PDB file of C-alpha atoms and ligand atoms in Angstrom:
ATOM      1  CA  UNK A   1      -5.251  25.210 -16.262  1.00 80.00           C
ATOM      2  CA  UNK A   2      -3.331  24.954 -19.463  1.00 95.00           C
ATOM      3  CA  UNK A   3      -4.879  22.964 -22.289  1.00 94.00           C
ATOM      4  CA  UNK A   4      -2.963  19.978 -23.661  1.00 98.00           C
ATOM      5  CA  UNK A   5      -1.779  20.439 -27.204  1.00 98.00           C
ATOM      6  CA  UNK A   6      -0.903  17.389 -29.318  1.00 98.00           C
ATOM      7  CA  UNK A   7       0.753  18.026 -32.622  1.00 98.00           C
ATOM      8  CA  UNK A   8       1.701  15.429 -35.237  1.00 98.00           C
ATOM      9  CA  UNK A   9       4.823  16.179 -37.243  1.00 98.00           C
ATOM     10  CA  UNK A  10       4.517  14.000 -40.368  1.00 98.00           C
ATOM     11  CA  UNK A  11       8.051  14.961 -41.473  1.00 98.00           C
ATOM     12  CA  UNK A  12       8.911  13.776 -45.008  1.00 98.00           C
ATOM     13  CA  UNK A  13       6.145  11.174 -45.092  1.00 98.00           C
ATOM     14  CA  UNK A  14       2.721  10.895 -46.814  1.00 98.00           C
ATOM     15  CA  UNK A  15       2.105  11.667 -50.414  1.00 98.00           C
ATOM     16  CA  UNK A  16      -1.172  13.325 -51.349  1.00 98.00           C
ATOM     17  CA  UNK A  17      -3.356  10.221 -51.249  1.00 98.00           C
ATOM     18  CA  UNK A  18      -1.773   8.902 -48.063  1.00 98.00           C
ATOM     19  CA  UNK A  19      -2.315  12.296 -46.438  1.00 98.00           C
ATOM     20  CA  UNK A  20      -6.011  12.250 -47.352  1.00 98.00           C
ATOM     21  CA  UNK A  21      -6.338   8.811 -45.890  1.00 98.00           C
ATOM     22  CA  UNK A  22      -4.498   9.588 -42.700  1.00 98.00           C
ATOM     23  CA  UNK A  23      -6.353  12.809 -41.955  1.00 98.00           C
ATOM     24  CA  UNK A  24      -9.727  11.204 -42.669  1.00 98.00           C
ATOM     25  CA  UNK A  25      -8.976   8.377 -40.295  1.00 98.00           C
ATOM     26  CA  UNK A  26      -7.904  10.835 -37.601  1.00 98.00           C
ATOM     27  CA  UNK A  27     -11.066  12.882 -38.071  1.00 97.00           C
ATOM     28  CA  UNK A  28     -13.266   9.784 -37.950  1.00 96.00           C
ATOM     29  CA  UNK A  29     -11.620   8.531 -34.791  1.00 95.00           C
ATOM     30  CA  UNK A  30     -11.594  11.810 -32.927  1.00 94.00           C
ATOM     31  CA  UNK A  31     -14.518  12.399 -30.550  1.00 77.00           C
ATOM     32  CA  UNK A  32     -16.413  15.642 -31.189  1.00 73.00           C
ATOM     33  CA  UNK A  33     -15.403  17.067 -27.940  1.00 72.00           C
ATOM     34  CA  UNK A  34     -11.697  16.174 -27.653  1.00 80.00           C
ATOM     35  CA  UNK A  35     -10.327  18.162 -24.709  1.00 87.00           C
ATOM     36  CA  UNK A  36      -6.939  18.489 -26.202  1.00 95.00           C
ATOM     37  CA  UNK A  37      -6.045  20.807 -29.033  1.00 97.00           C
ATOM     38  CA  UNK A  38      -4.963  18.725 -32.012  1.00 98.00           C
ATOM     39  CA  UNK A  39      -2.601  19.923 -34.728  1.00 98.00           C
ATOM     40  CA  UNK A  40      -1.417  18.053 -37.846  1.00 98.00           C
ATOM     41  CA  UNK A  41       1.637  19.118 -39.734  1.00 99.00           C
ATOM     42  CA  UNK A  42       1.799  17.422 -43.135  1.00 98.00           C
ATOM     43  CA  UNK A  43       4.488  18.059 -45.786  1.00 98.00           C
ATOM     44  CA  UNK A  44       4.012  21.271 -47.849  1.00 98.00           C
ATOM     45  CA  UNK A  45       2.649  19.324 -50.814  1.00 98.00           C
ATOM     46  CA  UNK A  46      -0.373  18.084 -48.764  1.00 98.00           C
ATOM     47  CA  UNK A  47      -1.184  21.287 -46.849  1.00 98.00           C
ATOM     48  CA  UNK A  48      -3.863  22.551 -49.197  1.00 98.00           C
ATOM     49  CA  UNK A  49      -5.698  19.281 -49.478  1.00 98.00           C
ATOM     50  CA  UNK A  50      -5.496  18.506 -45.768  1.00 98.00           C
ATOM     51  CA  UNK A  51      -6.721  22.079 -45.055  1.00 98.00           C
ATOM     52  CA  UNK A  52      -9.876  21.396 -47.076  1.00 98.00           C
ATOM     53  CA  UNK A  53     -10.537  18.159 -45.195  1.00 98.00           C
ATOM     54  CA  UNK A  54     -10.090  19.930 -41.821  1.00 98.00           C
ATOM     55  CA  UNK A  55     -12.600  22.687 -42.621  1.00 97.00           C
ATOM     56  CA  UNK A  56     -15.296  22.828 -39.951  1.00 95.00           C
ATOM     57  CA  UNK A  57     -13.415  20.496 -37.617  1.00 95.00           C
ATOM     58  CA  UNK A  58     -11.449  21.313 -34.458  1.00 95.00           C
ATOM     59  CA  UNK A  59      -8.198  20.024 -35.816  1.00 97.00           C
ATOM     60  CA  UNK A  60      -5.657  22.729 -36.649  1.00 98.00           C
ATOM     61  CA  UNK A  61      -3.157  22.812 -39.507  1.00 98.00           C
ATOM     62  CA  UNK A  62       0.522  23.413 -39.157  1.00 99.00           C
ATOM     63  CA  UNK A  63       3.561  23.464 -41.441  1.00 99.00           C
ATOM     64  CA  UNK A  64       6.928  21.987 -40.685  1.00 98.00           C
ATOM     65  CA  UNK A  65       9.098  24.922 -41.689  1.00 98.00           C
ATOM     66  CA  UNK A  66       9.109  28.243 -43.563  1.00 98.00           C
ATOM     67  CA  UNK A  67      11.515  30.999 -44.627  1.00 98.00           C
ATOM     68  CA  UNK A  68      11.663  34.468 -43.022  1.00 98.00           C
ATOM     69  CA  UNK A  69      11.667  36.593 -46.157  1.00 98.00           C
ATOM     70  CA  UNK A  70       8.388  37.730 -47.548  1.00 97.00           C
ATOM     71  CA  UNK A  71       8.954  36.764 -51.203  1.00 98.00           C
ATOM     72  CA  UNK A  72      11.558  36.869 -53.929  1.00 98.00           C
ATOM     73  CA  UNK A  73      14.429  34.804 -55.277  1.00 98.00           C
ATOM     74  CA  UNK A  74      14.701  32.070 -52.662  1.00 98.00           C
ATOM     75  CA  UNK A  75      14.283  28.975 -54.763  1.00 98.00           C
ATOM     76  CA  UNK A  76      12.236  26.217 -53.009  1.00 97.00           C
ATOM     77  CA  UNK A  77      11.482  28.238 -49.957  1.00 98.00           C
ATOM     78  CA  UNK A  78       7.956  28.903 -48.567  1.00 98.00           C
ATOM     79  CA  UNK A  79       6.816  32.068 -46.914  1.00 98.00           C
ATOM     80  CA  UNK A  80       4.528  32.724 -43.961  1.00 98.00           C
ATOM     81  CA  UNK A  81       1.875  34.319 -46.209  1.00 98.00           C
ATOM     82  CA  UNK A  82       1.925  31.177 -48.448  1.00 98.00           C
ATOM     83  CA  UNK A  83       1.305  29.043 -45.338  1.00 98.00           C
ATOM     84  CA  UNK A  84      -1.521  31.283 -44.203  1.00 98.00           C
ATOM     85  CA  UNK A  85      -3.096  31.219 -47.661  1.00 98.00           C
ATOM     86  CA  UNK A  86      -3.533  27.415 -47.456  1.00 98.00           C
ATOM     87  CA  UNK A  87      -4.997  27.593 -43.906  1.00 98.00           C
ATOM     88  CA  UNK A  88      -2.059  27.072 -41.662  1.00 98.00           C
ATOM     89  CA  UNK A  89      -2.359  28.340 -38.120  1.00 98.00           C
ATOM     90  CA  UNK A  90       0.955  26.914 -36.864  1.00 99.00           C
ATOM     91  CA  UNK A  91       4.464  26.404 -38.069  1.00 99.00           C
ATOM     92  CA  UNK A  92       7.150  24.226 -36.514  1.00 99.00           C
ATOM     93  CA  UNK A  93      10.508  26.064 -36.307  1.00 98.00           C
ATOM     94  CA  UNK A  94      13.877  25.019 -35.117  1.00 98.00           C
ATOM     95  CA  UNK A  95      13.280  21.258 -35.264  1.00 98.00           C
ATOM     96  CA  UNK A  96      16.471  19.396 -34.474  1.00 97.00           C
ATOM     97  CA  UNK A  97      16.382  17.805 -37.936  1.00 97.00           C
ATOM     98  CA  UNK A  98      16.511  21.352 -39.414  1.00 98.00           C
ATOM     99  CA  UNK A  99      19.262  22.330 -36.979  1.00 97.00           C
ATOM    100  CA  UNK A 100      21.392  19.184 -37.456  1.00 96.00           C
ATOM    101  CA  UNK A 101      20.811  18.117 -41.095  1.00 97.00           C
ATOM    102  CA  UNK A 102      20.218  21.531 -42.615  1.00 98.00           C
ATOM    103  CA  UNK A 103      22.561  23.551 -40.372  1.00 98.00           C
ATOM    104  CA  UNK A 104      19.921  25.980 -39.183  1.00 98.00           C
ATOM    105  CA  UNK A 105      21.346  28.348 -36.646  1.00 98.00           C
ATOM    106  CA  UNK A 106      19.726  29.885 -33.598  1.00 98.00           C
ATOM    107  CA  UNK A 107      19.933  33.257 -35.455  1.00 98.00           C
ATOM    108  CA  UNK A 108      18.118  31.904 -38.532  1.00 98.00           C
ATOM    109  CA  UNK A 109      15.471  30.251 -36.336  1.00 98.00           C
ATOM    110  CA  UNK A 110      14.957  33.582 -34.469  1.00 98.00           C
ATOM    111  CA  UNK A 111      14.334  35.387 -37.743  1.00 98.00           C
ATOM    112  CA  UNK A 112      11.827  32.738 -38.806  1.00 98.00           C
ATOM    113  CA  UNK A 113       9.977  32.983 -35.431  1.00 98.00           C
ATOM    114  CA  UNK A 114       9.830  36.807 -35.691  1.00 98.00           C
ATOM    115  CA  UNK A 115       8.408  36.626 -39.199  1.00 98.00           C
ATOM    116  CA  UNK A 116       5.933  33.866 -38.367  1.00 98.00           C
ATOM    117  CA  UNK A 117       4.539  35.823 -35.413  1.00 98.00           C
ATOM    118  CA  UNK A 118       4.483  39.120 -37.278  1.00 98.00           C
ATOM    119  CA  UNK A 119       2.471  37.453 -40.034  1.00 98.00           C
ATOM    120  CA  UNK A 120      -0.046  35.949 -37.587  1.00 98.00           C
ATOM    121  CA  UNK A 121       1.156  32.381 -37.447  1.00 98.00           C
ATOM    122  CA  UNK A 122       1.781  30.531 -34.125  1.00 98.00           C
ATOM    123  CA  UNK A 123       5.254  29.081 -33.720  1.00 99.00           C
ATOM    124  CA  UNK A 124       6.072  25.695 -32.276  1.00 99.00           C
ATOM    125  CA  UNK A 125       9.603  26.430 -31.320  1.00 98.00           C
ATOM    126  CA  UNK A 126      11.759  23.275 -30.863  1.00 98.00           C
ATOM    127  CA  UNK A 127      14.759  23.058 -28.523  1.00 98.00           C
ATOM    128  CA  UNK A 128      16.687  20.210 -27.006  1.00 98.00           C
ATOM    129  CA  UNK A 129      20.127  18.832 -26.332  1.00 97.00           C
ATOM    130  CA  UNK A 130      22.271  16.174 -28.092  1.00 96.00           C
ATOM    131  CA  UNK A 131      23.145  12.936 -26.320  1.00 93.00           C
ATOM    132  CA  UNK A 132      26.741  14.114 -25.824  1.00 94.00           C
ATOM    133  CA  UNK A 133      25.598  17.331 -24.287  1.00 96.00           C
ATOM    134  CA  UNK A 134      23.288  15.493 -21.859  1.00 95.00           C
ATOM    135  CA  UNK A 135      26.087  13.137 -20.880  1.00 93.00           C
ATOM    136  CA  UNK A 136      28.400  16.079 -20.250  1.00 95.00           C
ATOM    137  CA  UNK A 137      25.822  17.726 -17.998  1.00 96.00           C
ATOM    138  CA  UNK A 138      25.162  20.572 -20.457  1.00 97.00           C
ATOM    139  CA  UNK A 139      21.458  20.109 -20.931  1.00 97.00           C
ATOM    140  CA  UNK A 140      20.277  23.151 -19.012  1.00 98.00           C
ATOM    141  CA  UNK A 141      22.927  25.366 -20.662  1.00 98.00           C
ATOM    142  CA  UNK A 142      22.038  24.252 -24.133  1.00 98.00           C
ATOM    143  CA  UNK A 143      18.342  24.764 -23.525  1.00 98.00           C
ATOM    144  CA  UNK A 144      18.905  28.269 -22.020  1.00 98.00           C
ATOM    145  CA  UNK A 145      21.025  29.317 -24.888  1.00 98.00           C
ATOM    146  CA  UNK A 146      18.517  28.115 -27.457  1.00 98.00           C
ATOM    147  CA  UNK A 147      15.743  29.998 -25.655  1.00 98.00           C
ATOM    148  CA  UNK A 148      17.820  33.124 -25.229  1.00 98.00           C
ATOM    149  CA  UNK A 149      18.836  33.266 -28.907  1.00 98.00           C
ATOM    150  CA  UNK A 150      15.670  31.855 -30.413  1.00 98.00           C
ATOM    151  CA  UNK A 151      13.343  34.215 -28.577  1.00 98.00           C
ATOM    152  CA  UNK A 152      15.523  37.342 -28.854  1.00 98.00           C
ATOM    153  CA  UNK A 153      13.272  40.349 -29.532  1.00 98.00           C
ATOM    154  CA  UNK A 154      10.073  38.503 -28.971  1.00 98.00           C
ATOM    155  CA  UNK A 155       7.663  40.378 -26.732  1.00 98.00           C
ATOM    156  CA  UNK A 156       5.558  39.089 -23.842  1.00 98.00           C
ATOM    157  CA  UNK A 157       2.450  39.759 -25.969  1.00 98.00           C
ATOM    158  CA  UNK A 158       3.908  37.660 -28.842  1.00 98.00           C
ATOM    159  CA  UNK A 159       4.690  34.812 -26.418  1.00 98.00           C
ATOM    160  CA  UNK A 160       0.958  34.032 -26.373  1.00 98.00           C
ATOM    161  CA  UNK A 161       1.506  32.648 -29.849  1.00 98.00           C
ATOM    162  CA  UNK A 162       4.582  30.570 -29.075  1.00 98.00           C
ATOM    163  CA  UNK A 163       4.647  26.949 -28.031  1.00 98.00           C
ATOM    164  CA  UNK A 164       8.002  25.602 -26.880  1.00 98.00           C
ATOM    165  CA  UNK A 165       8.642  21.915 -27.758  1.00 98.00           C
ATOM    166  CA  UNK A 166      11.352  20.359 -25.635  1.00 98.00           C
ATOM    167  CA  UNK A 167      12.737  17.496 -27.751  1.00 97.00           C
ATOM    168  CA  UNK A 168      15.918  15.888 -26.478  1.00 97.00           C
ATOM    169  CA  UNK A 169      17.690  14.946 -29.734  1.00 95.00           C
ATOM    170  CA  UNK A 170      18.707  11.520 -28.389  1.00 94.00           C
ATOM    171  CA  UNK A 171      15.063  10.624 -27.951  1.00 93.00           C
ATOM    172  CA  UNK A 172      13.817  11.577 -31.432  1.00 91.00           C
ATOM    173  CA  UNK A 173      13.023   8.670 -33.621  1.00 86.00           C
ATOM    174  CA  UNK A 174      15.216   6.358 -31.536  1.00 87.00           C
ATOM    175  CA  UNK A 175      12.593   4.673 -29.434  1.00 83.00           C
ATOM    176  CA  UNK A 176      14.357   6.052 -26.353  1.00 84.00           C
ATOM    177  CA  UNK A 177      12.055   8.350 -24.381  1.00 86.00           C
ATOM    178  CA  UNK A 178      13.165  10.645 -21.652  1.00 89.00           C
ATOM    179  CA  UNK A 179      11.650   9.437 -18.430  1.00 95.00           C
ATOM    180  CA  UNK A 180       8.772  11.507 -17.141  1.00 96.00           C
ATOM    181  CA  UNK A 181      11.077  12.752 -14.450  1.00 96.00           C
ATOM    182  CA  UNK A 182      13.841  13.727 -16.835  1.00 96.00           C
ATOM    183  CA  UNK A 183      11.362  15.544 -19.092  1.00 97.00           C
ATOM    184  CA  UNK A 184       9.624  17.248 -16.175  1.00 98.00           C
ATOM    185  CA  UNK A 185      12.982  18.532 -14.804  1.00 98.00           C
ATOM    186  CA  UNK A 186      13.746  20.309 -18.070  1.00 98.00           C
ATOM    187  CA  UNK A 187      10.216  21.535 -18.576  1.00 98.00           C
ATOM    188  CA  UNK A 188      10.081  23.166 -15.176  1.00 98.00           C
ATOM    189  CA  UNK A 189      13.508  24.722 -15.841  1.00 98.00           C
ATOM    190  CA  UNK A 190      12.198  26.119 -19.114  1.00 98.00           C
ATOM    191  CA  UNK A 191       9.206  27.588 -17.388  1.00 98.00           C
ATOM    192  CA  UNK A 192      11.471  29.258 -14.810  1.00 98.00           C
ATOM    193  CA  UNK A 193      13.704  30.654 -17.578  1.00 98.00           C
ATOM    194  CA  UNK A 194      10.593  32.126 -19.322  1.00 98.00           C
ATOM    195  CA  UNK A 195       9.408  33.549 -15.992  1.00 98.00           C
ATOM    196  CA  UNK A 196      12.721  35.304 -15.580  1.00 98.00           C
ATOM    197  CA  UNK A 197      12.911  36.521 -19.156  1.00 97.00           C
ATOM    198  CA  UNK A 198       9.267  37.654 -19.291  1.00 98.00           C
ATOM    199  CA  UNK A 199       6.950  37.212 -16.308  1.00 98.00           C
ATOM    200  CA  UNK A 200       5.240  34.623 -14.215  1.00 98.00           C
ATOM    201  CA  UNK A 201       2.033  35.085 -16.155  1.00 97.00           C
ATOM    202  CA  UNK A 202       3.778  34.514 -19.500  1.00 98.00           C
ATOM    203  CA  UNK A 203       5.442  31.405 -18.031  1.00 98.00           C
ATOM    204  CA  UNK A 204       2.196  30.116 -16.483  1.00 98.00           C
ATOM    205  CA  UNK A 205       0.343  30.502 -19.796  1.00 98.00           C
ATOM    206  CA  UNK A 206       3.092  28.947 -21.914  1.00 98.00           C
ATOM    207  CA  UNK A 207       2.453  25.553 -23.516  1.00 98.00           C
ATOM    208  CA  UNK A 208       5.607  23.347 -23.243  1.00 98.00           C
ATOM    209  CA  UNK A 209       5.259  20.197 -25.354  1.00 98.00           C
ATOM    210  CA  UNK A 210       7.538  17.152 -24.964  1.00 97.00           C
ATOM    211  CA  UNK A 211       8.786  15.431 -28.100  1.00 97.00           C
ATOM    212  CA  UNK A 212      10.905  12.284 -28.603  1.00 96.00           C
ATOM    213  CA  UNK A 213       9.411   8.829 -29.139  1.00 94.00           C
ATOM    214  CA  UNK A 214       6.078   9.653 -27.685  1.00 96.00           C
ATOM    215  CA  UNK A 215       3.700   6.703 -28.066  1.00 96.00           C
ATOM    216  CA  UNK A 216       0.277   5.734 -26.800  1.00 97.00           C
ATOM    217  CA  UNK A 217       1.852   3.627 -24.024  1.00 96.00           C
ATOM    218  CA  UNK A 218       4.093   6.341 -22.635  1.00 96.00           C
ATOM    219  CA  UNK A 219       2.063   9.428 -23.362  1.00 97.00           C
ATOM    220  CA  UNK A 220      -0.153   9.241 -20.293  1.00 97.00           C
ATOM    221  CA  UNK A 221       2.671   9.268 -17.827  1.00 97.00           C
ATOM    222  CA  UNK A 222       4.532  12.028 -19.623  1.00 97.00           C
ATOM    223  CA  UNK A 223       1.465  14.203 -20.023  1.00 97.00           C
ATOM    224  CA  UNK A 224       0.559  13.816 -16.271  1.00 97.00           C
ATOM    225  CA  UNK A 225       3.698  15.702 -15.346  1.00 97.00           C
ATOM    226  CA  UNK A 226       2.963  19.192 -13.983  1.00 97.00           C
ATOM    227  CA  UNK A 227       4.879  21.079 -16.660  1.00 98.00           C
ATOM    228  CA  UNK A 228       4.275  18.900 -19.665  1.00 98.00           C
ATOM    229  CA  UNK A 229       1.476  20.464 -21.591  1.00 98.00           C
ATOM    230  CA  UNK A 230       1.388  18.348 -24.732  1.00 98.00           C
ATOM    231  CA  UNK A 231       3.369  16.345 -27.175  1.00 98.00           C
ATOM    232  CA  UNK A 232       5.035  16.874 -30.517  1.00 98.00           C
ATOM    233  CA  UNK A 233       4.781  13.443 -32.111  1.00 98.00           C
ATOM    234  CA  UNK A 234       6.834  12.118 -35.046  1.00 97.00           C
ATOM    235  CA  UNK A 235       6.753   8.376 -35.825  1.00 97.00           C
ATOM    236  CA  UNK A 236       3.603   7.541 -33.833  1.00 97.00           C
ATOM    237  CA  UNK A 237       1.512  10.186 -35.670  1.00 98.00           C
ATOM    238  CA  UNK A 238       1.772   8.392 -39.044  1.00 98.00           C
ATOM    239  CA  UNK A 239      -0.864   5.851 -37.961  1.00 98.00           C
ATOM    240  CA  UNK A 240      -4.285   7.197 -36.923  1.00 98.00           C
ATOM    241  CA  UNK A 241      -4.663   4.559 -34.191  1.00 97.00           C
ATOM    242  CA  UNK A 242      -1.430   5.512 -32.365  1.00 98.00           C
ATOM    243  CA  UNK A 243      -1.952   9.229 -32.843  1.00 98.00           C
ATOM    244  CA  UNK A 244      -5.511   8.939 -31.541  1.00 97.00           C
ATOM    245  CA  UNK A 245      -4.239   6.850 -28.600  1.00 97.00           C
ATOM    246  CA  UNK A 246      -1.863   9.693 -27.685  1.00 97.00           C
ATOM    247  CA  UNK A 247      -4.678  12.233 -27.966  1.00 97.00           C
ATOM    248  CA  UNK A 248      -6.939  10.076 -25.808  1.00 95.00           C
ATOM    249  CA  UNK A 249      -4.312   9.963 -23.053  1.00 93.00           C
ATOM    250  CA  UNK A 250      -4.204  13.760 -22.990  1.00 91.00           C
TER     251      UNK A 250
HETATM  252  P1  LIG B 301       9.543  10.930 -32.838  1.00 50.17           P
HETATM  253  O1  LIG B 301       9.779  12.439 -33.500  1.00 50.17           O
HETATM  254  O2  LIG B 301       8.196  10.967 -32.151  1.00 50.17           O
HETATM  255  O3  LIG B 301       9.536  10.014 -34.083  1.00 50.17           O
HETATM  256  O4  LIG B 301      10.639  10.653 -31.943  1.00 50.17           O
HETATM  257  C1  LIG B 301       9.450  13.523 -32.656  1.00 50.17           C
HETATM  258  C2  LIG B 301       9.832  14.761 -33.439  1.00 50.17           C
HETATM  259  O5  LIG B 301      10.806  14.824 -34.128  1.00 50.17           O
HETATM  260  O6  LIG B 301       9.083  15.788 -33.294  1.00 50.17           O
END
């Protein structure tokens, strides 16, 4: 059985003091033996402090982005080694906000995934279609293309360190959630694609998270779907109560 993995993407929210408060509340509210794996992804400026607060707990630390080069003249960019040096185990790559607002291409995302894995980070690789693409019946094409390009050159062995997050863009931050059936349909399609590209065992071991307006009151039903192995949570992870509610329903 695959473990459920719940990750909170704080996005551009939470200054240092707010980060300390939020992570302390999450730790206080989390039972000692939470069955789900829990990951928090604060902004870069809070990573080091949150990392100290997470020491000795089961909660894992993730970053929201990184650059693929090792070091050098890349003003304002952050490398994989830098993330590791502050205790990150995960990094979110290819989020739709990076794709849409910051024009990140599949090729760039692929380079980032390669570097992250080579440096020993685990990648939460985000994919998902726009509203227009869904309405035009292109969802499965878009998702296949993103997987094909994003995972180019990634080996079966490396896939153990990849989580795929299916996030229909029309459901992110909009309050519109994909129905459990809509999400399950795409998740099972993704698992089949991965089985074809790699093997059944890689596909069966793969964690596929759903993201897009996940809240405590819809998490249970989404997470009970056969191929939904967790959630990537935006808005609802900014309050400890609602994030803990989602974790509890996993
Ligand atoms: P949301 O964001 O939960 O606010 O829709 C999800 C995400 O962008 O990962």
